[in-house]
Coordinates of C-alpha atoms and ligand atoms in Angstrom, one line a residue:
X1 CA -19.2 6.9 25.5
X2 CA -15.2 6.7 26.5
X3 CA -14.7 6.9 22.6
X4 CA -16.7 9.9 22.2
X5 CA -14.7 11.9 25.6
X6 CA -11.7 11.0 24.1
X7 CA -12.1 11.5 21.0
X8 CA -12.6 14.9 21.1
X9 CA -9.6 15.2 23.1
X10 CA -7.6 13.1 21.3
X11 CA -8.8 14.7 18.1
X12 CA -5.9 17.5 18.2
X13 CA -3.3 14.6 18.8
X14 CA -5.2 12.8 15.8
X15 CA -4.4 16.1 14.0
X16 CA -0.7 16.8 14.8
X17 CA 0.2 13.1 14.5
X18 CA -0.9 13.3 11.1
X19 CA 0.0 16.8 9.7
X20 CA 3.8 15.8 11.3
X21 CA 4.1 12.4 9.6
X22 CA 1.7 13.8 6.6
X23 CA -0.3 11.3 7.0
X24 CA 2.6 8.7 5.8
X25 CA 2.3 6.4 8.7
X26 CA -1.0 4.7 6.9
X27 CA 1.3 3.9 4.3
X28 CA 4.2 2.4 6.6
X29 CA 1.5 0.6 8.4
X30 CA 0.0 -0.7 5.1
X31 CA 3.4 -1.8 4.0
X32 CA 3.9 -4.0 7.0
X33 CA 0.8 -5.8 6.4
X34 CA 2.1 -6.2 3.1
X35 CA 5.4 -7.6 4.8
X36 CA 3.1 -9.9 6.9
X37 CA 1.1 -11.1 4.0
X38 CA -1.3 -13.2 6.6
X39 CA -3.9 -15.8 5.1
X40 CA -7.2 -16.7 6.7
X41 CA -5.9 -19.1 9.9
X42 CA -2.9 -16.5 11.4
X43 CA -3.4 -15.8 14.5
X44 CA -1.7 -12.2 15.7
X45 CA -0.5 -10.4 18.6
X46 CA -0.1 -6.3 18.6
X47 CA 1.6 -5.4 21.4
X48 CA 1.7 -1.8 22.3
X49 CA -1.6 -0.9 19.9
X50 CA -3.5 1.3 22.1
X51 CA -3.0 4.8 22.1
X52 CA -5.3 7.7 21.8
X53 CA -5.6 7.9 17.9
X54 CA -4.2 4.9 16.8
X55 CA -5.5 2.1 18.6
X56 CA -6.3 -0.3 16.4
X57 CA -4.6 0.7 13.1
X58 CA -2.5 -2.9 12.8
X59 CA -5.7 -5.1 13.7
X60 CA -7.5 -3.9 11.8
X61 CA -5.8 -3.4 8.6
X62 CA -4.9 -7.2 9.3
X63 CA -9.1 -8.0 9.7
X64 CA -9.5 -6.2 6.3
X65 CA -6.4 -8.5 4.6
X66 CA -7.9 -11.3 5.9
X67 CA -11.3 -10.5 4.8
X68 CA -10.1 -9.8 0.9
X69 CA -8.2 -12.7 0.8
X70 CA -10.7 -15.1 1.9
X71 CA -13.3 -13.3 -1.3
X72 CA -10.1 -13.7 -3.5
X73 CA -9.4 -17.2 -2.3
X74 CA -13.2 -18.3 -3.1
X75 CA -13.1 -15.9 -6.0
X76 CA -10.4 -18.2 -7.0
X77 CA -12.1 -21.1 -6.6
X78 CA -15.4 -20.3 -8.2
X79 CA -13.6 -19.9 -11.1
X80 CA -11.6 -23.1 -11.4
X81 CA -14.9 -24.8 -10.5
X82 CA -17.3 -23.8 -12.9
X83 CA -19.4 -26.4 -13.0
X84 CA -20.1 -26.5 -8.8
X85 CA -23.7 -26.6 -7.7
X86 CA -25.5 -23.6 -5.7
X87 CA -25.3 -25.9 -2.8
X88 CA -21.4 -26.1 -3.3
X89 CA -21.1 -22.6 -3.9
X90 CA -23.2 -21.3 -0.9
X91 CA -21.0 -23.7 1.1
X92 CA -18.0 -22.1 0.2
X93 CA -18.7 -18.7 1.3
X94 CA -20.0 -20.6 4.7
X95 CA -18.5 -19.1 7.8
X96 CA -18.5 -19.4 11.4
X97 CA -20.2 -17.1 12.8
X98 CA -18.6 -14.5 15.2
X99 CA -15.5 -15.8 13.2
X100 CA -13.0 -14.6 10.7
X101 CA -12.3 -16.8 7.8
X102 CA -10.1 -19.6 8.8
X103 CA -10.5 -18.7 12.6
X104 CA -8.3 -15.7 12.8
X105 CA -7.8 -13.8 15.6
X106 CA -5.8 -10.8 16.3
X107 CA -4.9 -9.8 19.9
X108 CA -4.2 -6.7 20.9
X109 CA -2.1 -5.9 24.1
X110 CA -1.5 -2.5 25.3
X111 CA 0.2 -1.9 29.1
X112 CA -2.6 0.9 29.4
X113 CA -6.0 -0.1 30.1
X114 CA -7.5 3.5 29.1
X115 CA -6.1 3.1 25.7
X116 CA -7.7 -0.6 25.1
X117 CA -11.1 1.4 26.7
X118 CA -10.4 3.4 23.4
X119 CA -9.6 0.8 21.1
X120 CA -12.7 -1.3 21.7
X121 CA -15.1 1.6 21.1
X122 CA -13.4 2.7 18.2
X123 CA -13.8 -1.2 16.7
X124 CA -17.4 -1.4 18.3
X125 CA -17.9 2.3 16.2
X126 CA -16.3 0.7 12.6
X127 CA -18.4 -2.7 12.9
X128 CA -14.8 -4.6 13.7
X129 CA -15.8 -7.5 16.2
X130 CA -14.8 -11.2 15.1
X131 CA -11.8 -12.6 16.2
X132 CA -10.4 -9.4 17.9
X133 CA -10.4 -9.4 21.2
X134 CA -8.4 -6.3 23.8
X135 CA -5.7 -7.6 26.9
X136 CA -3.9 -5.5 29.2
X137 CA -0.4 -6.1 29.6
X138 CA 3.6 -5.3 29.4
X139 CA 5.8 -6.2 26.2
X140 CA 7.8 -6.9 28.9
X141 CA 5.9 -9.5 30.9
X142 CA 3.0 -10.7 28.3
X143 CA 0.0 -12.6 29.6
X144 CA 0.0 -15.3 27.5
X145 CA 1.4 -18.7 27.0
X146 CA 4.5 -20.1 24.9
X147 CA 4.4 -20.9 21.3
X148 CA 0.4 -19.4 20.8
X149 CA 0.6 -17.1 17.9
X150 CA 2.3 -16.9 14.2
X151 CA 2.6 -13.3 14.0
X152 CA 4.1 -10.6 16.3
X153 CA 3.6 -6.9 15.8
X154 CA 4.9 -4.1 17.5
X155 CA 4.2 -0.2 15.8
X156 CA 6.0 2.3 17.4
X157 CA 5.5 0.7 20.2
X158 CA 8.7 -0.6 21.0
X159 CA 10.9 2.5 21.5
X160 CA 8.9 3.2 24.5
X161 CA 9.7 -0.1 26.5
X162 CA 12.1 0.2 29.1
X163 CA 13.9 -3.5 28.9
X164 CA 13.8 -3.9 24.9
X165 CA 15.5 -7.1 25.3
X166 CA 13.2 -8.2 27.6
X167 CA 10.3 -7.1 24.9
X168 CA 12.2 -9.1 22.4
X169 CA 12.2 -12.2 24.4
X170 CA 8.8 -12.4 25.5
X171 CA 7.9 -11.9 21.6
X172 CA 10.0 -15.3 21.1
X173 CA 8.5 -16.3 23.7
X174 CA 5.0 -16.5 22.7
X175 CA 5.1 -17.3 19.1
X176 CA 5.1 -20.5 18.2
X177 CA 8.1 -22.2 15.7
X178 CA 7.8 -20.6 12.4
X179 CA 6.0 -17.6 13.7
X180 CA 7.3 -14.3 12.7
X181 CA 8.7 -11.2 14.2
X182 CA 7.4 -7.7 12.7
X183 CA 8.4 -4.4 14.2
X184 CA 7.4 -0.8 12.3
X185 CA 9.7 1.7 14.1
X186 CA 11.4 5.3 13.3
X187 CA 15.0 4.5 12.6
X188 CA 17.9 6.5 11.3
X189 CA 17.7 8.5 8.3
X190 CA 20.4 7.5 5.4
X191 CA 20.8 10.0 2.9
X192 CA 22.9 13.0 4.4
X193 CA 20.8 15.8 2.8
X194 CA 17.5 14.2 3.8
X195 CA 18.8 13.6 6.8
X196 CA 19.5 17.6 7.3
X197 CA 16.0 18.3 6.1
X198 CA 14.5 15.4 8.7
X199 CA 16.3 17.2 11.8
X200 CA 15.5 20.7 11.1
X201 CA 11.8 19.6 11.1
X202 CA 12.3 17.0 14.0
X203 CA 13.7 19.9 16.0
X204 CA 12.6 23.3 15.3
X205 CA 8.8 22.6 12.7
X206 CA 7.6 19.4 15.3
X207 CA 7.3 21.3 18.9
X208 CA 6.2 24.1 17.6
X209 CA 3.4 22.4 15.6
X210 CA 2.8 20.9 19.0
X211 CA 2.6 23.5 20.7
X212 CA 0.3 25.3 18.4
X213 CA -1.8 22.2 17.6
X214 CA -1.9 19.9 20.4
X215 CA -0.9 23.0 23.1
X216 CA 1.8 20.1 24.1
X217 CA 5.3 20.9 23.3
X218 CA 6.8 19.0 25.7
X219 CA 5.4 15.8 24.6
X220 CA 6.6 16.2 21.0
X221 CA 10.1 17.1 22.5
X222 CA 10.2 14.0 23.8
X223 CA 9.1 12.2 20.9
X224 CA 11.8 13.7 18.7
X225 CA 14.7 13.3 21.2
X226 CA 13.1 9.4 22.0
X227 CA 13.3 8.4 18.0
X228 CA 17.2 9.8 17.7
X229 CA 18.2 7.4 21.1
X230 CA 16.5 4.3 19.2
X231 CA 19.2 2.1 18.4
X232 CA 19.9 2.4 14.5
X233 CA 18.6 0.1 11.9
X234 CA 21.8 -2.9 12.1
X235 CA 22.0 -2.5 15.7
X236 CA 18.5 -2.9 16.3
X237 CA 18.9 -6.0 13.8
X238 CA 21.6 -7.3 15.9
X239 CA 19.7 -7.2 19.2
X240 CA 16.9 -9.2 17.8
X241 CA 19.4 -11.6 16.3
X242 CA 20.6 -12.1 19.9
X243 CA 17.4 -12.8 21.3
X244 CA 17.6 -16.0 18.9
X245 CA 15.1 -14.7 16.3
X246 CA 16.7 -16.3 12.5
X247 CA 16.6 -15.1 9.0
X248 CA 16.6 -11.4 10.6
X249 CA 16.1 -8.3 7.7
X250 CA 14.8 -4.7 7.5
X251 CA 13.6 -2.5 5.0
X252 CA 14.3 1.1 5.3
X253 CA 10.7 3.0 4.7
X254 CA 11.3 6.8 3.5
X255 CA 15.0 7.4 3.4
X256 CA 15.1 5.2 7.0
X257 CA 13.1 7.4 8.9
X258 CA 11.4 4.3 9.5
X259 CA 12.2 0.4 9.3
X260 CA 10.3 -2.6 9.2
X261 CA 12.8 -5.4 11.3
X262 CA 11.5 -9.1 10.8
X263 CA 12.7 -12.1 12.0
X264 CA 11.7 -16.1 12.5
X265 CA 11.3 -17.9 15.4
X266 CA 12.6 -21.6 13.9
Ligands
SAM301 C1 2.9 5.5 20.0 S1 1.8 4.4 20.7 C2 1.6 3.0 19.6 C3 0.9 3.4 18.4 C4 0.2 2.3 17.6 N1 0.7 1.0 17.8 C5 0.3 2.7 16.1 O1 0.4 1.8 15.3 O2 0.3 3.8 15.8 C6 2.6 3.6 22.0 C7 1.8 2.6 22.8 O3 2.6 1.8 23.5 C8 2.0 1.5 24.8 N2 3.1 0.9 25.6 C9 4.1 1.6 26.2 N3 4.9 0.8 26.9 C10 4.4 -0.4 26.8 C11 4.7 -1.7 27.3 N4 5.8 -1.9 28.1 N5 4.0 -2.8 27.0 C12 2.9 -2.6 26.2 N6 2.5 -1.4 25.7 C13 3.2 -0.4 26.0 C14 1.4 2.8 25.2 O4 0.4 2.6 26.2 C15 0.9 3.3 23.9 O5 -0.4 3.0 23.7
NAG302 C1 -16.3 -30.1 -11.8 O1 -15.2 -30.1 -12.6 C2 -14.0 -30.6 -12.0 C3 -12.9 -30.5 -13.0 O2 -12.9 -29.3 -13.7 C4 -14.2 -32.0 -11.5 O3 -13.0 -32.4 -10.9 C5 -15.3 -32.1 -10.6 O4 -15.6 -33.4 -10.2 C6 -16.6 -31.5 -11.2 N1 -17.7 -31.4 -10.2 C7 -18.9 -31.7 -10.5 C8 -19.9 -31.6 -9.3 O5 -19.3 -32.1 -11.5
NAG303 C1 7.3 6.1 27.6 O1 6.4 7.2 27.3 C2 6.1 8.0 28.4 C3 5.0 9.1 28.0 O2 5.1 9.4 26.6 C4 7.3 8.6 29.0 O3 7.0 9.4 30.1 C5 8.3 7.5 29.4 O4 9.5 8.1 29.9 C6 8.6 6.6 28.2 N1 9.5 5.5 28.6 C7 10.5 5.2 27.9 C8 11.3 4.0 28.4 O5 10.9 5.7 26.8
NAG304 C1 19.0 1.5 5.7 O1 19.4 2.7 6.4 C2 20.6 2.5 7.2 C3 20.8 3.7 8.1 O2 20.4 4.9 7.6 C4 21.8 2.1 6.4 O3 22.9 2.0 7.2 C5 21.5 0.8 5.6 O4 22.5 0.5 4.7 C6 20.1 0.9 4.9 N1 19.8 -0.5 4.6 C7 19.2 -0.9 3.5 C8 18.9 -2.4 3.4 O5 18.8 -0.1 2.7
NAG305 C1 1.4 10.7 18.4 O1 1.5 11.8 19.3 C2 1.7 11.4 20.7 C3 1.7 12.6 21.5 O2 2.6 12.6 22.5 C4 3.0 10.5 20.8 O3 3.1 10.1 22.1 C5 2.9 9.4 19.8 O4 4.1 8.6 19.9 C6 2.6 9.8 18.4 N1 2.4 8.7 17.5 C7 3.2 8.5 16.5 C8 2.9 7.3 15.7 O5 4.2 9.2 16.2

């Protein structure tokens, strides 16, 4: 399969992506879910969640929330309701089928068609099917209509669009009143000896891991130079102010070398 041809490709970027971040970016994505705290009902857009290895990481960590808090919300439930017949019971854990609870869906939307390719088999391979579904198409120019989903993502996705303001609009765009901005990017560093510590690895441990790993320096050049042109964490903040977002925050993740920005569309 696709999967299987890249995979074994993109193994060696699986490798270095996760020997250079030390595997911390499952824990920054699983602190944006947290931030997103959806409930059975949200419906999601991930822009920019292809890519070789990752494709996929955001929709599916939010098909697994989902999932446990559905079994926590009936757990719940059996419990205030002792006395409910099997018939009640049986009805509770009733789904639709070739549904998530509460009709969730998550779309994912990626400007490169090879990388959805990827994406889908890796779901098809990790039994992830309901309410996930795989579209082609620019952050800056997204196929879809206004106001249609409450939730927004973007994970490390954003630094590579060419128009960010554009990006930030068509987000707006697309989510309906209430909905909710959330974008997981590397940011700028705040403690000065950290910060020392973070650029001699950025610039003389990443390429040369690269190299040695992935047999790619130049890409990882880029990748360090790309995350120190990223606009810092109140700038950012102000740009997505501008685009009319409200209530607009950031956490800094580990020191700042990444930030979580979030903001409401009211
Ligand atoms: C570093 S990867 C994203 C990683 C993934 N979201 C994660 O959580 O690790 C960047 C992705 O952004 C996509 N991309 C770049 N420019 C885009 C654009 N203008 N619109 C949509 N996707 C874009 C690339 O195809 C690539 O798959
Ligand atoms: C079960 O108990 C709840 C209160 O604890 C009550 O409201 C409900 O009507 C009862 N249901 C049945 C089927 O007896
Ligand atoms: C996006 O990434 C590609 C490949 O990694 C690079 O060639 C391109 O210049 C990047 N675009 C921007 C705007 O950063
Ligand atoms: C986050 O880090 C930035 C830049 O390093 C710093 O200016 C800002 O005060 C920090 N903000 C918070 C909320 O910790
Ligand atoms: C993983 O490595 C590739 C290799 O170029 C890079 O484009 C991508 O941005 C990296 N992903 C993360 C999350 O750093």
């Amino acid at each position: 399969s696709v999967y299987h041809v890249f995979e074994s490709v993109a193994k060696k970027y699986d490798i270095m992506n996760d020997s250079m971040s030390l595997g911390i970016h499952r824990l920054w994505k699983d602190t944006l879910l947290h931030q997103m705290n959806p409930y059975p009902g949200t419906q999601l857009l991930d822009v920019a969640g292809g890519t070789e290895t990752n494709a996929g990481d955001i929709a599916f960590r939010f098909i697994n929330y989902i999932r446990s808090q559905w079994d926590h919300q009936i757990r719940q439930k059996l419990k205030s309701h002792q006395n409910l017949s099997w018939q009640e019971i049986s009805k509770s854990y009733q789904q639709e089928e070739n549904e998530l609870p509460g009709g969730s869906q998550v779309v994912v939307c990626d400007i490169n068609k090879e990388m959805l390719k990827i994406g889908k088999q890796k779901a098809q391979h990790l039994g992830y099917s309901e309410g996930l579904s795989w579209v082609v198409g620019n952050a800056e120019e997204l196929p879809f209509i206004d106001n249609k989903f409450d939730v927004y993502t973007i994970a490390f996705g954003i630094r590579n669009v060419t128009h960010i303001d554009q990006a930030l609009q068509e987000a707006y765009r697309v989510l309906k009143p209430g909905g909710r901005f959330l974008c997981l990017e590397f940011s700028q560093v705040n403690n000065p000896l950290i910060s020392r510590l973070y650029d001699l690895y950025s610039f003389q441990v990443i390429p040369v891991l690269g190299e040695i790993i992935a047999g790619d320096w130049k890409s990882y050049q880029y990748l360090v130079e790309s995350i120190r042109c990223f606009p810092a964490q109140e700038e950012f903040k102000a740009m997505i102010e501008d685009t009319g977002f409200l209530k607009v925050e950031y956490q800094n993740l580990t020191s700042g070398i990444v930030a979580i920005h979030s903001g409401f569309k009211l």
